[in-house]
Amino acid sequence: LKRGVNQLRTLQAASLLSPSATASIQSMAGWSLATRLLSPPVGRLMLLLVINAGANDVMKGIAYTPAPLKQVGGGLPLDDFMSEAAKPLWGPDGRGDLAMMKHLGANAVRLYGNDPRQDHRSFFDEAHGLGLDVIPGLSDWPFVQMEGNCMQTGYDCFEQVKEAYLGNLRNGWLLPDGTYHPALTQIIVINEPDLKLPGITDPWNVTRGLISAIDGMLSAEQEAGVTGDRVNFTVTFSFGICYSCRQNSAFGAKPGLGQMVQLHYGMFNPWEFSYTPKNDLTAFFETRFTNSFNTQNSAADIELLFLAAYQDTFPSTPIFIGEFHATQPARDQAGDILQILDIARASSLFLGVSFFEYQVRYDKGGHEMDYGIFGLGNYSLEQFDYFGSIFDVWCLQPITNAASSTSLPDSVALAFGGESVDAAMLCLADPSKVPLTAEGLGLILAQSDAAHTAVFVTRVVQQSGGSITDSQGLLNFSASVTTFDYLLASLASEPSWVTWDALVACMANRLSFEGAVGLAVEKACDATWFNCSNVPPECSADAWDFADYVLSVHYNEKGGPALSNCYFDGAATLTRVDEGSSQGVPSCVVTKDPSTTPLTDEGFQAVLSMGVVARTVEFIRRVVVEMLGAMVSDESQLSSFASSPPGSMYDLTQLLSEASWVCFGNATVCLPDPKSLPLTDTGFQQVSSQQNETRLAEFALRVVEHFGGQVVDPSGLLELCRNVTSLVDLVSGLESRPAWAAWEDAAACIAKDEADSSSVALTLEYACLYMNAFSCASIPDQCTSSLMDSMDYALSVYTLEHGGEVLPNCYFQGTLIFARPRVVQLVGPTCVVSKDPLTTPLTDEGYQAVITQQDTEQTASFIHRVVDERLNATIVDASELAMFAASPPSSMYDLLLLLEGASWVCSGNRSACWADPSTVSLTEAGFQRILAQNFSVPMATFVARVVEHYGGRVVSQGGLDGFAASVKSFEDIITEMEEQPRWAVWSPEAACILDSTSDAAVVGLTLEYACHHAWFNCSHIPEMCLRSDWDKA
C-alpha cells in the first residue's frame, strides 16, 4: 500500500495527475479507508480505484427494492418504488435512500417493479441531481401476470409490452421535448426471462417473446414521438447454463452465454421464430443493445467461466452485471467488488456491476434474506400511504459482513470510493427532517446535542420568515431550549441573531410528498373563504402549481404564525419574496409583490392589502399591458385611479377597458415604444402600424431574445420583418432557428425575469361565441357565482367539443402564453368539465364527458358521486351499481330518474343503510355511522360497548340514555369515560389485555404497535411471559 501511495505521488510529479485531481482523490473518504487496509492485493485494487476516480468510471450500481416490510409476505399493494408514493423512502425529506447510495459511492441505481400508470419524473430528477444513473426495468405484468399476457398470446408480446412502455414514456421517462430523461442509461426489457418466459428449457418461445417485446418498445417510441439520443435496451438473463440454446462452438456451453447467443440469433432471424417485426431489429441490436446477466458467483468465477468466451462471441456488444453478490461461501465483499470493478476497467465491453441489493427483503424470506446492504431497524422515521396501505419508514441498520469485521455498507463504500456510514446516526431522529412540533423537538432534545437542536431551531426560524445572522448566538440559544413553547416565545421577541424578511409567501414544499401536499390543499380549501375551484387555468394543470396558489391565498387570508397557517405537517413552506424578482418563487404563488403576483383577483387583493399606491399602480400597469394588450397614456390618471381602486379584479378590468387613459389599437396618442410594448399581437400591430422598419425590427429583436436567440446578422432580421403581418408570422419565422441568429440549445418558451408570470385571461365571451352545441346559459348555478368558475366551466366544455384538445397553448387571440405543458391534476370537485369522474361537475356535461370513455369503472365512480352528493343517499349493493354502469342511460336527467327508483340506492333512514351499533368499530368512523342514524337507541348501545371496553359496567340505563342523547362527537364519549360517570361502575383493577376473540395475526400486530409506541423496552419482558405472543402482548 505504501508503494502504491508513493506511485501516486510519482504520477503527480510526472504531471500524469494534476494537483487538483490528486487533491480530489486524497480528500475522498475512500482514500482514508484505503490507508487503513493492510492487505497488499486489496491495497493495489484500491489504488487502481482511486487513480480512476474522477474519470469516466465503470458502473457502480445498487439494486433497489426497499420493501417496507419486516415479515414474510405482508401484502405490498404495488412494488413500484420509483413512484411518487414511495418518495418517503428515497426522497430527500424522507429516509433519503438515493442520497445514501450516492454517499456509498454508487453512480447508478437498478430497479425492478414498474407501474406504467405512475409518474416517475420525480425519482429520475432526484437521482439525476445526485449524479446517479437510473436503470429501470419493465415489470413482469405484461409478460406473465396480466390477463391476456404474452404466455396467453403464443409468446407474441408486441401489443402488451408496447402499451406498457408507452405508459412509461408518457409518465416522466421523456422530457417535454421528446428526449429521454437524462438519468436513464439502460432499460431492462425483462429480468431473467429464461426462468419464466416460459423457461430455460424452451428457448424458442423465450426468444419469440423477447424479440416481439423489443419490437413493441421500439414502436412505442415512435408513437410517443421520441427524439434525440435513444437509451440502450437490455435483457437481463440468469447465470444458468442453457443446453438447448445456440452456443459458441469454440467454448461450449457457458453460463448465461447461450441465452445471449440465442437472442442474438432471433434478432437477426426473427422469421425463424414465426415473427414478423415492424422495426429493424438487426440495426437496433448493432447500435442500441447491451447484454446483461445476474449472478451469485464471485469475481474470479466471472473471469474464469464467462468473460473470455463472451468477448470472443460478442466483440462489440457491451455487457454489465445486473445483480452481483456472491454469498456462498462467505467472503470479504469489499475485495470481491474491487476485483470485479478492476476486471471491468480492463475490458472495453464490461460496463460494471449493480450490487445486489440495497435492503434485506424480509418479505421474501429464506435465502433471499442473505442479501441486503442494510436491514431495517426498530425506529420508524414516519408512516406513509403507499397506494392505500399505511407502512412505516423504518430506519436502516447496517448488515455485518460475516467474513469481515467491516459492515456491508462500509465494504461497498470502500469498493465504490464512497464514504463510511455512521451507524449510530441511522436510527436517531434527524433534526433536519423531524416535524416542527413539540414532539419533534422532544426527539431532538433527547439526543442532548446542542448542534442538533440548532439545526431544528434554524428550520423553525426559516419557516417563520427569518434568517440566521449569528451562528454563535444560535448555538448559545439552542443550548438553552427546553420546550417548544419556550422556543416560539423566544423567537417572538425577535432575538438579535435573527433577521426577519419583510415580504414572504407560502408555497408547497417541493421536498414533501404529493399525497401530503394534496391533504394540505384540502385543509386549506376547507379553512378559507376562497373557492378553490377558482384557481386560474394556468395554475390548475399541475398539482404543485395548484397547491402553490391555494396555500399562498390561504396564508394571505389567515396571516399569523407561519407554523400555524403555512406548515401543514411540512407540506407547505414559507419563502422569501425578493421584490421585483421571480427567483425562487413559482409563478402560481400569490404574493404581495405587484410585479410578480398572478394577475387574478387573489393577486389583486394581496397587493391592495398593502395599502401602498405605488404597488397598486405597478399591478394595474401589468393588467393593462399583459392582460389587455394596451398601454397607459397618462401616468397621472393611472396614479389617481390607483389611489382609490375598485374592489375586485372583475371591476378593475371593466373600468380599464373603458378608461380614456388606456390606449388600444392604432391610436396615435399611445406613441408605443417597441422596446417596452408587450410581446403580443396587439403590441405587434401597434408598432407595425407606424410603418417604420427600424422600429418593427426593434420589436422583433425582443421576440428573438425572448426565444433564447441573439441576432448576429441584422439584415436577416430586417428581411423577416418585411414579410410578416402578425406576431404569428413572426414566431413562425423564428421556429426554424434561422442562421442569422445564434440560439441557446436550452431555450424554452418562458418569460424573462422582467415579464415573469405573463398570462392571458381566456375570456368567457370567446368560448361561448364559438361553442358548437352548448349554450353558456346552461352553466350550472354553482359555477356562476364567480367569473372564474364560469370560465372554468365554459372553457372546459369548449375543449371537449373541439376534440378534447386544449385551447392553443402558445397563442390565444394573438397573445403569447408563457407556460410549460403539464398534466392536468385537479384537487377535488371543480367547475372544470373533464373526463375525471371524481372532479367533473355533476351536470349533464360532466356526465357526457365521463360516459364517452365507455369505461364502466369510471362511469360507476361518477354515479357513486351522484348518489352521495346529489341524492344524499347510499349504495347498498356495489354489484348492482357495476351492472347499471355497464349500460348507463344517455342523459343526466334519465340517470337521476332511474337512481331515485333503484332498489340498490338507499335514502334517508332506511334500515338497509344502518350500521349495527353492536359490531361497528369503536372509532371516529364507527361513531359517525351511528350518529348519522339520528336515533338514541343505537347510540346508547355503542356507548355501552365503549364503557365495557374501559372496564366499566352500566348500572343506570337512564343515565346512559341521557348521555347518549346528548353526545355530539366521539371525543365527548372519551372525555366522559375518563371522568368515570356515576351511571356506570368501574373496576379499580382494570388493565389493558387482549380481546379473547383476536386471531394470531392481530396479536402480532398489536404487540408490534405497543412495543413501538411505549417508553418500555420490550426486550425487558420477563422470561415467564415469553412463552407465547399472547403472554408477551
Coordinates of C-alpha atoms in Angstrom, one line a residue, residues 67-68 75-81 83 85 113-118 120 141 386-387 389 391:
A67 CA -40.0 -3.2 0.6
P68 CA -41.1 -1.6 3.9
G75 CA -49.1 -7.9 1.0
L76 CA -47.5 -5.0 -0.8
P77 CA -50.2 -3.3 -2.9
L78 CA -47.6 -2.5 -5.6
D79 CA -43.9 -2.8 -6.0
D80 CA -43.2 0.4 -8.0
F81 CA -40.6 2.0 -5.7
S83 CA -43.2 6.2 -7.9
A85 CA -45.9 7.2 -3.4
G113 CA -41.2 -3.1 -10.2
N114 CA -42.8 -0.6 -12.6
D115 CA -46.4 0.5 -12.9
P116 CA -46.7 2.5 -16.2
R117 CA -49.6 4.4 -14.7
Q118 CA -47.3 6.1 -12.2
H120 CA -41.6 8.5 -12.3
W141 CA -47.0 -7.7 -15.6
Y386 CA -48.4 3.6 -0.2
F387 CA -51.2 3.1 -2.7
S389 CA -51.9 1.0 2.7
F391 CA -46.4 1.5 6.1

